[in-house]
């Protein structure tokens, strides 16, 4: 019996290592590409050791040349998307959590349904509209259009956080004569501040990782990091170390956010439907 | 009498409730709904109208002629659009099924609470955090016929690799795209299923074990039914996401070779943003939207039939 348990323990650890090799190995290999001397990128057999070089990062960050600072653009768009998102989604989430509503289930499902719309299908209309009103290439057009993803998602996630604030706290304030907006502003929102932060972080990641909207709506000077990688891909031959450097810059913030907010990741990924 | 009046606080007995107060929840929800309607309804109506016109931005800035349902007929008769439909259905059905099964298997391994496994669990989510377009580049590098890691591993194992590369051969390209999606999203299923399985009360499992139920029976009869609701939602969301796959295809194969990896998402991109064939792409959009809605409606109807929201 003892050896049987030991066997299963060993098997479990072997499985764990296999998971890491399959799912994390490729990421590490790609991270290495960014600091590899270009000529070793496709060496056969693959070279594990090399003299690291930071030329690609220097090219991307310090000396972008004709390419605009895509890192800054990505930050502006993602932070803008979060800031525009909150005033729309937080009140809606508060109402859906705190009030009895006719058709509440339908409203919730409607938000969910929007997340399933094919974003690519909307790009031509957005492209035509944005060009007509002269906003093409602006940060605002990207931030605005991203709301189709971030608002529905944030409403669901915020609602699951507000649901957890005990109604008694609000009742007590109501007995003391506080108005609903005082209650929301002074009591509920401060309590769910972690929820607001987590929701913002997820909205940030969605906006940061989105490539479809900037692909059409950005200009050369407002291109975000994912578009930057596409740019390095298209220009004269494939400059793999530049692609990798831009891609690594694009990968790091979402990774950090997901690892830091580990506790809330499940809830975010399932739009709050699993309390985690 | 006098005492009773004093004891009841005014806030508990609001005699007059104004129009705003009565409809307050709707006023709070309205801004988000109006914003979303504006962002969604415009493209849908725009596409509906354009789908009945011959309109190509390369030919002219305005719609050229009313053509009725010609765009729909053309789309449905086009070989490449039908190939895109087939590929998309293959990808989304196989992808969701494989990711769910593998994810569940991994979740069950993670549940064996051994020291150090929580580190594995925390790291496992990383593929899911990466932008699809970046994942596309990652695998383009790994699949490269002249020195990519995957190619090298396959060759080292003496497995056949097509001469034109994994992505260059019609027989392997779609499978390669499917593999990329599985790599990125299996961890998502694993983590979510792991978390919901953790929430299954131990007592139920213990009771079943005392009744000498096998591990398989416990999984199928107790654990899975208890996480049913979560499973329903993530399967639906994932199916829709794969159905709309576009970024990875753009980077990995551009739908090729031939039409072997063409997806609906990529088809919409090419017709709309490369060929600027607004009329045709609008018809394709509506066909896609209708298919998606039918699938989701059927799924919601059957899956949520016995669910309480």
Coordinates of C-alpha atoms in Angstrom, one line a residue:
Chain A
X1 CA 0.0 0.0 0.0
X2 CA 2.9 2.3 0.9
X3 CA 4.7 1.8 -2.3
X4 CA 1.5 2.2 -4.2
X5 CA 1.0 5.7 -2.7
X6 CA 4.7 6.6 -3.5
X7 CA 4.1 5.5 -7.0
X8 CA 1.1 7.7 -7.4
X9 CA 2.9 10.6 -5.8
X10 CA 5.7 10.2 -8.3
X11 CA 3.2 9.9 -11.1
X12 CA 1.5 13.1 -10.1
X13 CA 4.8 15.1 -9.9
X14 CA 5.7 13.6 -13.3
X15 CA 2.4 14.8 -14.7
X16 CA 3.0 18.3 -13.2
X17 CA 6.4 18.5 -14.8
X18 CA 4.9 17.4 -18.1
X19 CA 2.3 20.2 -17.9
X20 CA 4.9 22.8 -17.2
X21 CA 7.1 21.5 -20.1
X22 CA 4.2 21.6 -22.5
X23 CA 2.5 24.8 -21.5
X24 CA 5.4 26.9 -20.1
X25 CA 8.3 25.6 -22.1
X26 CA 7.3 27.3 -25.4
X27 CA 6.9 30.6 -23.6
X28 CA 10.4 30.4 -22.1
X29 CA 11.8 29.4 -25.5
X30 CA 10.1 32.5 -27.1
X31 CA 11.3 34.8 -24.3
X32 CA 14.8 33.6 -25.1
X33 CA 14.3 34.5 -28.7
X34 CA 14.1 38.2 -27.8
X35 CA 17.6 38.2 -26.3
X36 CA 19.2 35.8 -28.7
X37 CA 21.8 36.8 -31.3
X38 CA 19.7 36.7 -34.5
X39 CA 21.8 34.1 -36.2
X40 CA 21.2 31.5 -33.5
X41 CA 17.4 31.8 -33.7
X42 CA 16.9 28.9 -36.1
X43 CA 20.0 26.9 -35.4
X44 CA 19.6 23.1 -35.8
X45 CA 19.8 21.5 -33.3
X46 CA 18.4 24.3 -31.1
X47 CA 21.1 26.2 -29.1
X48 CA 20.3 26.4 -25.4
X49 CA 23.2 28.6 -24.5
X50 CA 24.0 31.9 -26.2
X51 CA 25.5 35.3 -25.5
X52 CA 22.4 37.4 -24.6
X53 CA 22.0 40.7 -26.4
X54 CA 19.5 43.4 -25.7
X55 CA 19.7 45.1 -29.1
X56 CA 16.1 44.2 -30.0
X57 CA 14.8 45.8 -26.9
X58 CA 16.9 48.9 -27.5
X59 CA 15.5 49.1 -31.0
X60 CA 11.9 48.8 -29.7
X61 CA 12.2 51.0 -26.7
X62 CA 15.0 53.6 -27.1
X63 CA 15.3 53.9 -30.8
X64 CA 12.0 53.1 -32.4
X65 CA 12.9 55.0 -35.6
X66 CA 9.8 55.4 -37.8
X67 CA 7.8 53.3 -35.5
X68 CA 6.0 55.2 -32.8
X69 CA 6.4 54.2 -29.2
X70 CA 3.9 51.3 -29.2
X71 CA 4.4 50.5 -25.6
X72 CA 3.1 54.0 -24.7
X73 CA 0.2 53.6 -27.2
X74 CA -0.8 50.3 -25.7
X75 CA -0.8 51.8 -22.2
X76 CA -2.9 54.8 -23.3
X77 CA -5.5 52.6 -25.0
X78 CA -5.7 50.0 -22.2
X79 CA -5.9 52.6 -19.4
X80 CA -8.4 54.7 -21.4
X81 CA -10.6 51.6 -22.0
X82 CA -10.6 51.0 -18.2
X83 CA -11.4 54.6 -17.3
X84 CA -14.2 54.9 -19.8
X85 CA -15.5 51.5 -18.8
X86 CA -16.0 52.0 -15.0
X87 CA -18.6 54.8 -15.0
X88 CA -20.8 52.7 -17.3
X89 CA -20.4 49.3 -15.8
X90 CA -20.2 50.0 -12.1
X91 CA -23.7 51.6 -11.8
X92 CA -25.2 48.9 -13.9
X93 CA -23.6 46.2 -11.8
X94 CA -24.8 47.9 -8.7
X95 CA -28.4 48.1 -9.9
X96 CA -28.4 44.5 -11.1
X97 CA -27.1 43.3 -7.8
X98 CA -29.1 45.5 -5.4
X99 CA -32.6 46.0 -6.9
X100 CA -35.4 43.7 -7.8
X101 CA -35.9 44.1 -11.5
X102 CA -38.3 42.8 -14.1
X103 CA -36.4 41.0 -16.8
X104 CA -33.1 40.9 -14.8
X105 CA -32.2 37.5 -16.3
X106 CA -32.8 38.7 -19.8
X107 CA -30.6 41.8 -19.2
X108 CA -27.8 39.6 -17.8
X109 CA -28.0 37.3 -20.8
X110 CA -28.1 40.2 -23.2
X111 CA -24.7 41.4 -21.8
X112 CA -23.3 37.9 -22.1
X113 CA -24.6 37.6 -25.7
X114 CA -22.7 40.7 -26.7
X115 CA -19.4 39.1 -25.7
X116 CA -20.1 36.5 -28.4
X117 CA -20.5 38.9 -31.2
X118 CA -17.7 38.4 -33.7
X119 CA -15.7 41.6 -33.3
X120 CA -14.1 41.1 -36.7
X121 CA -17.6 41.4 -38.3
X122 CA -18.0 44.8 -36.9
X123 CA -14.7 46.2 -38.1
X124 CA -15.9 47.3 -41.6
X125 CA -18.8 49.3 -40.2
X126 CA -16.6 50.8 -37.5
X127 CA -14.0 51.6 -40.1
X128 CA -16.5 53.4 -42.3
X129 CA -18.1 55.2 -39.4
X130 CA -14.9 56.3 -37.7
X131 CA -13.5 57.5 -41.0
X132 CA -16.7 59.5 -41.7
X133 CA -16.5 61.3 -38.4
X134 CA -12.8 61.9 -38.8
X135 CA -11.6 59.9 -35.8
X136 CA -9.5 57.5 -37.7
X137 CA -6.2 56.8 -36.0
X138 CA -7.3 58.4 -32.8
X139 CA -6.8 56.7 -29.4
X140 CA -10.4 57.6 -28.6
X141 CA -11.9 55.5 -31.4
X142 CA -10.1 52.4 -30.1
X143 CA -11.0 53.1 -26.5
X144 CA -14.7 53.6 -27.5
X145 CA -15.0 50.4 -29.6
X146 CA -13.3 48.3 -27.0
X147 CA -16.2 49.0 -24.7
X148 CA -18.2 46.3 -26.6
X149 CA -15.9 43.8 -24.8
X150 CA -15.2 45.5 -21.5
X151 CA -18.6 46.8 -20.5
X152 CA -20.5 43.4 -20.6
X153 CA -17.6 41.6 -19.0
X154 CA -17.2 44.2 -16.2
X155 CA -20.9 44.3 -15.4
X156 CA -20.9 40.5 -14.8
X157 CA -17.7 40.5 -12.8
X158 CA -18.6 43.6 -10.7
X159 CA -22.1 42.2 -10.0
X160 CA -20.5 39.1 -8.4
X161 CA -18.4 41.3 -6.1
X162 CA -21.3 43.6 -5.1
X163 CA -23.5 40.6 -4.5
X164 CA -21.1 39.7 -1.6
X165 CA -21.5 43.0 0.3
X166 CA -24.0 42.2 3.0
X167 CA -27.3 44.0 2.5
X168 CA -27.5 44.7 6.2
X169 CA -24.8 47.3 5.9
X170 CA -26.9 49.3 3.4
X171 CA -30.0 48.7 5.5
X172 CA -28.3 50.2 8.5
X173 CA -27.3 53.3 6.6
X174 CA -30.8 53.6 5.1
X175 CA -32.3 53.5 8.6
X176 CA -30.0 56.4 9.5
X177 CA -31.6 58.3 6.6
X178 CA -28.9 58.0 4.0
X179 CA -29.9 58.4 0.3
X180 CA -29.1 55.6 -2.2
X181 CA -26.3 57.5 -3.8
X182 CA -24.7 58.2 -0.4
X183 CA -25.0 54.5 0.4
X184 CA -23.5 53.5 -3.0
X185 CA -20.7 56.1 -2.9
X186 CA -19.8 56.0 0.8
X187 CA -20.5 52.4 1.8
X188 CA -20.8 49.9 -1.0
X189 CA -18.1 51.1 -3.4
X190 CA -15.4 51.5 -0.8
X191 CA -16.1 47.9 0.4
X192 CA -15.9 46.5 -3.1
X193 CA -12.8 48.4 -4.0
X194 CA -10.8 45.2 -4.4
X195 CA -13.5 44.1 -6.9
X196 CA -13.2 47.3 -8.8
X197 CA -9.5 46.9 -9.0
X198 CA -9.7 43.3 -10.2
X199 CA -12.4 44.3 -12.8
X200 CA -10.2 47.1 -14.0
X201 CA -7.3 44.8 -14.3
X202 CA -9.2 42.3 -16.4
X203 CA -10.6 45.1 -18.6
X204 CA -7.0 46.3 -18.9
X205 CA -5.8 42.9 -20.1
X206 CA -8.7 42.5 -22.6
X207 CA -7.9 45.9 -24.1
X208 CA -4.1 45.3 -23.9
X209 CA -4.3 41.9 -25.7
X210 CA -6.9 43.0 -28.3
X211 CA -5.4 43.2 -31.8
X212 CA -8.5 43.3 -34.0
X213 CA -9.7 46.8 -33.2
X214 CA -6.3 48.6 -33.4
X215 CA -5.5 46.7 -36.6
X216 CA -8.2 48.7 -38.3
X217 CA -8.6 51.8 -36.2
X218 CA -5.0 52.8 -35.3
X219 CA -2.7 54.8 -37.5
X220 CA 1.1 54.4 -37.7
X221 CA 1.5 56.8 -34.8
X222 CA -1.1 55.2 -32.5
X223 CA -0.3 51.5 -33.2
X224 CA -0.3 49.3 -30.2
X225 CA 2.2 46.5 -29.4
X226 CA 0.3 43.6 -31.1
X227 CA 0.1 45.8 -34.2
X228 CA 3.8 46.5 -33.8
X229 CA 4.6 42.8 -33.9
X230 CA 2.6 42.5 -37.1
X231 CA 4.5 45.5 -38.5
X232 CA 7.9 43.8 -37.9
X233 CA 6.4 40.7 -39.5
X234 CA 5.5 42.5 -42.7
X235 CA 8.6 44.5 -43.3
X236 CA 11.5 43.2 -45.5
X237 CA 12.0 39.7 -44.3
X238 CA 11.0 38.5 -40.9
X239 CA 13.0 40.3 -38.1
X240 CA 12.3 37.7 -35.5
X241 CA 14.2 39.3 -32.6
X242 CA 12.2 42.5 -33.0
X243 CA 9.0 40.6 -33.2
X244 CA 10.0 38.7 -30.1
X245 CA 11.0 41.8 -28.2
X246 CA 7.8 43.6 -29.0
X247 CA 5.8 40.4 -28.2
X248 CA 7.6 40.0 -24.8
X249 CA 6.7 43.5 -23.9
X250 CA 3.1 42.7 -24.8
X251 CA 3.2 39.5 -22.8
X252 CA 4.6 40.7 -19.5
X253 CA 1.9 43.0 -18.1
X254 CA -1.0 40.5 -18.4
X255 CA 1.2 37.7 -17.0
X256 CA 2.0 39.8 -13.9
X257 CA -1.6 40.8 -13.5
X258 CA -2.8 37.2 -13.6
X259 CA -0.2 36.0 -11.2
X260 CA -0.7 38.8 -8.7
X261 CA -4.5 38.5 -8.8
X262 CA -4.3 34.7 -8.8
X263 CA -7.1 34.5 -6.2
X264 CA -9.5 36.3 -8.5
X265 CA -8.4 34.8 -11.8
X266 CA -11.1 32.1 -12.0
X267 CA -13.8 34.5 -11.1
X268 CA -12.7 36.9 -13.8
X269 CA -12.2 34.2 -16.5
X270 CA -15.7 32.9 -15.9
X271 CA -17.3 36.4 -15.7
X272 CA -18.1 35.9 -12.0
X273 CA -20.2 32.8 -12.6
X274 CA -17.9 30.8 -10.3
X275 CA -17.1 32.4 -7.0
X276 CA -13.4 31.8 -6.5
Chain B
X1 CA -50.3 57.4 19.4
X2 CA -47.8 60.2 19.7
X3 CA -45.1 57.7 20.8
X4 CA -45.7 55.4 17.8
X5 CA -45.1 58.3 15.3
X6 CA -41.9 59.2 17.0
X7 CA -40.6 55.6 16.9
X8 CA -40.9 55.1 13.2
X9 CA -38.0 56.6 11.4
X10 CA -38.9 58.5 8.2
X11 CA -36.5 56.6 6.0
X12 CA -38.4 53.3 6.5
X13 CA -41.7 54.7 5.4
X14 CA -41.1 56.7 2.2
X15 CA -44.6 58.0 1.4
X16 CA -43.7 59.8 -1.8
X17 CA -41.4 58.1 -4.2
X18 CA -40.4 60.2 -7.2
X19 CA -40.2 59.2 -10.8
X20 CA -36.4 59.0 -10.6
X21 CA -36.4 56.9 -7.4
X22 CA -39.0 54.5 -8.7
X23 CA -37.0 53.8 -11.9
X24 CA -33.6 54.2 -10.3
X25 CA -32.3 50.7 -11.3
X26 CA -33.2 51.3 -14.9
X27 CA -31.5 54.7 -14.9
X28 CA -28.3 53.1 -13.5
X29 CA -28.4 50.4 -16.2
X30 CA -29.4 52.6 -19.1
X31 CA -26.0 54.3 -19.8
X32 CA -24.3 51.0 -20.4
X33 CA -27.2 49.6 -22.4
X34 CA -27.4 52.8 -24.6
X35 CA -23.6 52.7 -25.1
X36 CA -23.6 49.1 -26.1
X37 CA -26.6 49.5 -28.3
X38 CA -24.9 52.4 -30.1
X39 CA -21.8 50.3 -30.5
X40 CA -23.5 47.1 -31.7
X41 CA -26.7 48.2 -33.4
X42 CA -24.9 50.6 -35.8
X43 CA -22.6 47.9 -37.3
X44 CA -25.4 45.3 -37.5
X45 CA -27.8 47.7 -39.3
X46 CA -25.0 49.1 -41.4
X47 CA -24.1 45.5 -42.4
X48 CA -27.8 44.6 -43.0
X49 CA -28.3 47.6 -45.4
X50 CA -24.9 47.1 -47.2
X51 CA -25.5 43.4 -47.7
X52 CA -28.1 44.2 -50.3
X53 CA -25.8 46.4 -52.3
X54 CA -22.9 45.9 -54.6
X55 CA -20.3 48.0 -52.8
X56 CA -16.6 47.7 -53.0
X57 CA -14.5 50.5 -51.6
X58 CA -11.8 49.8 -54.2
X59 CA -14.3 50.6 -56.9
X60 CA -16.0 53.5 -55.3
X61 CA -16.8 55.2 -52.0
X62 CA -20.6 54.7 -52.3
X63 CA -22.7 51.7 -52.9
X64 CA -23.0 51.1 -56.6
X65 CA -26.2 49.1 -57.1
X66 CA -29.0 47.4 -55.2
X67 CA -28.6 43.7 -55.8
X68 CA -31.1 42.1 -53.5
X69 CA -29.9 38.8 -52.1
X70 CA -27.1 38.4 -54.6
X71 CA -24.4 38.9 -52.0
X72 CA -25.9 36.1 -49.8
X73 CA -26.2 33.8 -52.8
X74 CA -22.6 34.6 -53.9
X75 CA -21.3 34.0 -50.3
X76 CA -23.1 30.7 -49.9
X77 CA -22.0 29.5 -53.3
X78 CA -18.4 30.5 -52.9
X79 CA -16.1 27.6 -52.4
X80 CA -13.8 29.4 -50.0
X81 CA -16.7 30.7 -47.8
X82 CA -18.1 27.2 -47.5
X83 CA -14.6 25.9 -46.7
X84 CA -14.4 28.6 -44.0
X85 CA -17.7 27.5 -42.5
X86 CA -16.6 23.9 -42.4
X87 CA -13.2 24.7 -40.9
X88 CA -14.7 26.9 -38.3
X89 CA -17.1 24.3 -37.2
X90 CA -14.4 21.6 -37.1
X91 CA -12.1 23.9 -35.1
X92 CA -14.8 25.1 -32.6
X93 CA -16.3 21.7 -32.0
X94 CA -13.1 19.7 -31.8
X95 CA -11.3 22.5 -29.9
X96 CA -13.9 22.9 -27.2
X97 CA -14.3 19.1 -26.8
X98 CA -10.5 18.4 -26.5
X99 CA -9.8 21.5 -24.3
X100 CA -12.6 20.5 -21.9
X101 CA -11.4 16.8 -21.7
X102 CA -7.7 17.6 -21.3
X103 CA -8.5 20.5 -18.9
X104 CA -10.6 18.2 -16.8
X105 CA -7.8 15.6 -16.7
X106 CA -5.3 18.2 -15.7
X107 CA -7.7 19.6 -13.1
X108 CA -8.0 16.1 -11.5
X109 CA -4.2 15.8 -11.3
X110 CA -4.0 19.3 -9.7
X111 CA -6.6 18.2 -7.1
X112 CA -4.0 15.8 -5.7
X113 CA -2.9 18.3 -3.1
X114 CA 0.8 17.6 -3.1
X115 CA 3.4 20.2 -1.9
X116 CA 4.5 22.3 -4.9
X117 CA 1.5 21.5 -7.1
X118 CA 0.0 24.9 -6.3
X119 CA 3.0 26.5 -8.1
X120 CA 2.2 24.3 -11.1
X121 CA -1.4 25.5 -10.9
X122 CA -0.4 29.2 -10.7
X123 CA 2.0 29.0 -13.6
X124 CA -0.3 26.9 -15.8
X125 CA -2.6 29.9 -16.5
X126 CA 0.1 31.8 -18.3
X127 CA -0.7 30.6 -21.9
X128 CA -4.2 32.0 -21.5
X129 CA -2.8 35.5 -20.6
X130 CA -1.0 36.0 -23.9
X131 CA -2.6 37.9 -26.7
X132 CA -3.7 35.6 -29.5
X133 CA -1.7 37.5 -32.0
X134 CA 1.4 37.0 -29.9
X135 CA 0.6 33.3 -29.5
X136 CA 0.4 33.2 -33.3
X137 CA 4.0 34.5 -33.5
X138 CA 5.2 32.1 -30.8
X139 CA 3.9 29.1 -32.7
X140 CA 5.1 30.5 -36.1
X141 CA 8.5 30.4 -34.6
X142 CA 8.0 26.9 -33.1
X143 CA 6.6 25.5 -36.3
X144 CA 9.2 27.0 -38.6
X145 CA 10.3 24.3 -41.1
X146 CA 14.0 25.5 -40.9
X147 CA 14.8 25.2 -37.2
X148 CA 11.5 25.5 -35.3
X149 CA 11.4 23.6 -32.0
X150 CA 8.3 21.6 -32.8
X151 CA 9.7 20.7 -36.2
X152 CA 13.0 19.7 -34.5
X153 CA 11.2 17.6 -31.8
X154 CA 9.1 15.8 -34.4
X155 CA 12.1 15.0 -36.6
X156 CA 14.1 13.9 -33.6
X157 CA 11.3 11.4 -32.7
X158 CA 11.5 10.2 -36.4
X159 CA 7.9 11.4 -37.0
X160 CA 7.1 12.6 -40.5
X161 CA 7.2 16.4 -41.1
X162 CA 5.9 17.7 -44.4
X163 CA 8.6 19.1 -46.6
X164 CA 6.8 22.4 -46.9
X165 CA 6.5 22.7 -43.2
X166 CA 3.7 21.9 -40.7
X167 CA 1.9 25.1 -41.6
X168 CA 2.7 24.8 -45.3
X169 CA 1.0 21.5 -45.9
X170 CA -2.8 21.4 -46.4
X171 CA -2.9 18.0 -44.5
X172 CA -1.4 19.4 -41.3
X173 CA -2.1 23.1 -41.3
X174 CA -5.6 23.0 -39.7
X175 CA -4.4 20.5 -37.1
X176 CA -1.5 22.9 -36.3
X177 CA -4.0 25.8 -35.8
X178 CA -6.2 23.5 -33.6
X179 CA -3.1 22.6 -31.6
X180 CA -2.3 26.3 -31.0
X181 CA -5.8 26.9 -29.6
X182 CA -5.6 23.8 -27.5
X183 CA -2.3 24.9 -26.1
X184 CA -3.6 28.4 -25.2
X185 CA -6.9 27.4 -23.8
X186 CA -6.6 24.0 -22.1
X187 CA -5.0 25.7 -19.1
X188 CA -8.1 27.9 -18.9
X189 CA -10.4 24.9 -18.6
X190 CA -8.0 23.2 -16.2
X191 CA -7.9 26.1 -13.8
X192 CA -11.6 26.9 -13.9
X193 CA -12.6 23.2 -13.5
X194 CA -10.0 22.8 -10.8
X195 CA -11.5 25.7 -8.8
X196 CA -15.0 24.5 -9.2
X197 CA -14.1 20.9 -8.3
X198 CA -12.4 22.2 -5.1
X199 CA -15.8 23.6 -4.1
X200 CA -17.4 20.2 -4.2
X201 CA -17.9 19.3 -0.5
X202 CA -15.7 16.5 0.8
X203 CA -18.4 14.8 2.7
X204 CA -20.3 13.8 -0.4
X205 CA -17.2 12.3 -1.9
X206 CA -16.4 10.5 1.4
X207 CA -20.0 9.1 1.5
X208 CA -19.7 7.8 -2.0
X209 CA -16.3 6.2 -1.3
X210 CA -17.8 4.4 1.8
X211 CA -20.4 3.0 -0.6
X212 CA -17.5 1.6 -2.6
X213 CA -18.2 3.8 -5.6
X214 CA -15.3 3.7 -8.1
X215 CA -13.3 6.9 -8.9
X216 CA -14.9 6.9 -12.3
X217 CA -18.4 6.7 -10.9
X218 CA -17.7 9.5 -8.4
X219 CA -16.4 11.7 -11.2
X220 CA -19.3 11.0 -13.6
X221 CA -22.1 10.8 -11.1
X222 CA -21.2 13.3 -8.5
X223 CA -18.4 15.7 -9.4
X224 CA -19.4 16.5 -12.9
X225 CA -23.1 17.1 -12.2
X226 CA -22.1 19.4 -9.3
X227 CA -19.9 21.6 -11.5
X228 CA -22.4 21.4 -14.4
X229 CA -23.3 25.1 -14.3
X230 CA -19.8 26.4 -14.6
X231 CA -19.0 23.8 -17.3
X232 CA -22.0 25.0 -19.3
X233 CA -20.9 28.6 -19.2
X234 CA -17.2 28.1 -20.0
X235 CA -18.0 25.7 -22.8
X236 CA -20.3 28.2 -24.4
X237 CA -17.9 31.1 -24.1
X238 CA -15.0 29.1 -25.4
X239 CA -17.0 27.8 -28.3
X240 CA -18.0 31.3 -29.4
X241 CA -14.4 32.5 -29.0
X242 CA -13.0 29.7 -31.3
X243 CA -15.9 30.3 -33.7
X244 CA -14.6 33.9 -34.1
X245 CA -10.9 32.9 -34.3
X246 CA -9.0 35.3 -36.5
X247 CA -5.8 36.7 -35.0
X248 CA -3.9 33.4 -34.9
X249 CA -4.9 32.4 -38.4
X250 CA -3.8 35.8 -39.7
X251 CA -0.3 35.3 -38.3
X252 CA 0.1 31.6 -38.8
X253 CA -1.3 30.8 -42.3
X254 CA -3.5 33.6 -43.7
X255 CA -6.1 30.9 -44.3
X256 CA -3.8 28.8 -46.5
X257 CA -2.4 26.8 -48.0
X258 CA -5.4 26.9 -50.3
X259 CA -8.5 27.1 -48.1
X260 CA -7.2 24.5 -45.6
X261 CA -7.1 26.9 -42.6
X262 CA -9.6 29.5 -43.7
X263 CA -12.0 30.4 -40.8
X264 CA -15.1 32.6 -40.8
X265 CA -13.2 35.3 -38.9
X266 CA -10.4 35.3 -41.3
X267 CA -12.8 35.3 -44.3
X268 CA -14.5 38.4 -42.9
X269 CA -11.2 40.1 -42.4
X270 CA -10.0 39.3 -46.0
X271 CA -13.2 40.2 -47.8
X272 CA -13.7 43.3 -45.6
X273 CA -10.3 44.7 -44.9
X274 CA -8.1 43.4 -47.7
X275 CA -10.6 43.3 -50.6
X276 CA -12.9 46.0 -49.2
X277 CA -15.8 44.2 -50.6
X278 CA -18.3 45.8 -48.2
X279 CA -21.5 44.3 -49.7
X280 CA -20.2 40.7 -49.8
X281 CA -18.6 40.9 -46.3
X282 CA -21.9 42.3 -44.9
X283 CA -23.8 39.4 -46.2
X284 CA -21.1 37.1 -44.7
X285 CA -21.4 38.9 -41.4
X286 CA -25.2 38.3 -41.3
X287 CA -24.8 34.7 -42.2
X288 CA -22.2 34.3 -39.4
X289 CA -24.4 36.2 -36.9
X290 CA -27.4 34.0 -37.7
X291 CA -25.4 30.7 -37.4
X292 CA -23.9 31.8 -34.1
X293 CA -27.3 32.8 -32.7
X294 CA -29.0 29.6 -33.8
X295 CA -26.2 27.5 -32.2
X296 CA -26.2 29.5 -29.0
X297 CA -30.0 29.6 -28.8
X298 CA -30.1 25.8 -29.1
X299 CA -27.4 25.3 -26.6
X300 CA -28.9 27.7 -24.1
X301 CA -32.3 26.1 -24.6
X302 CA -31.0 22.6 -23.9
X303 CA -28.3 23.3 -21.4
X304 CA -30.1 25.9 -19.3
X305 CA -33.5 24.1 -19.4
X306 CA -33.3 23.0 -15.8
X307 CA -31.1 25.8 -14.5
X308 CA -32.3 28.6 -12.2
X309 CA -30.7 32.0 -12.7

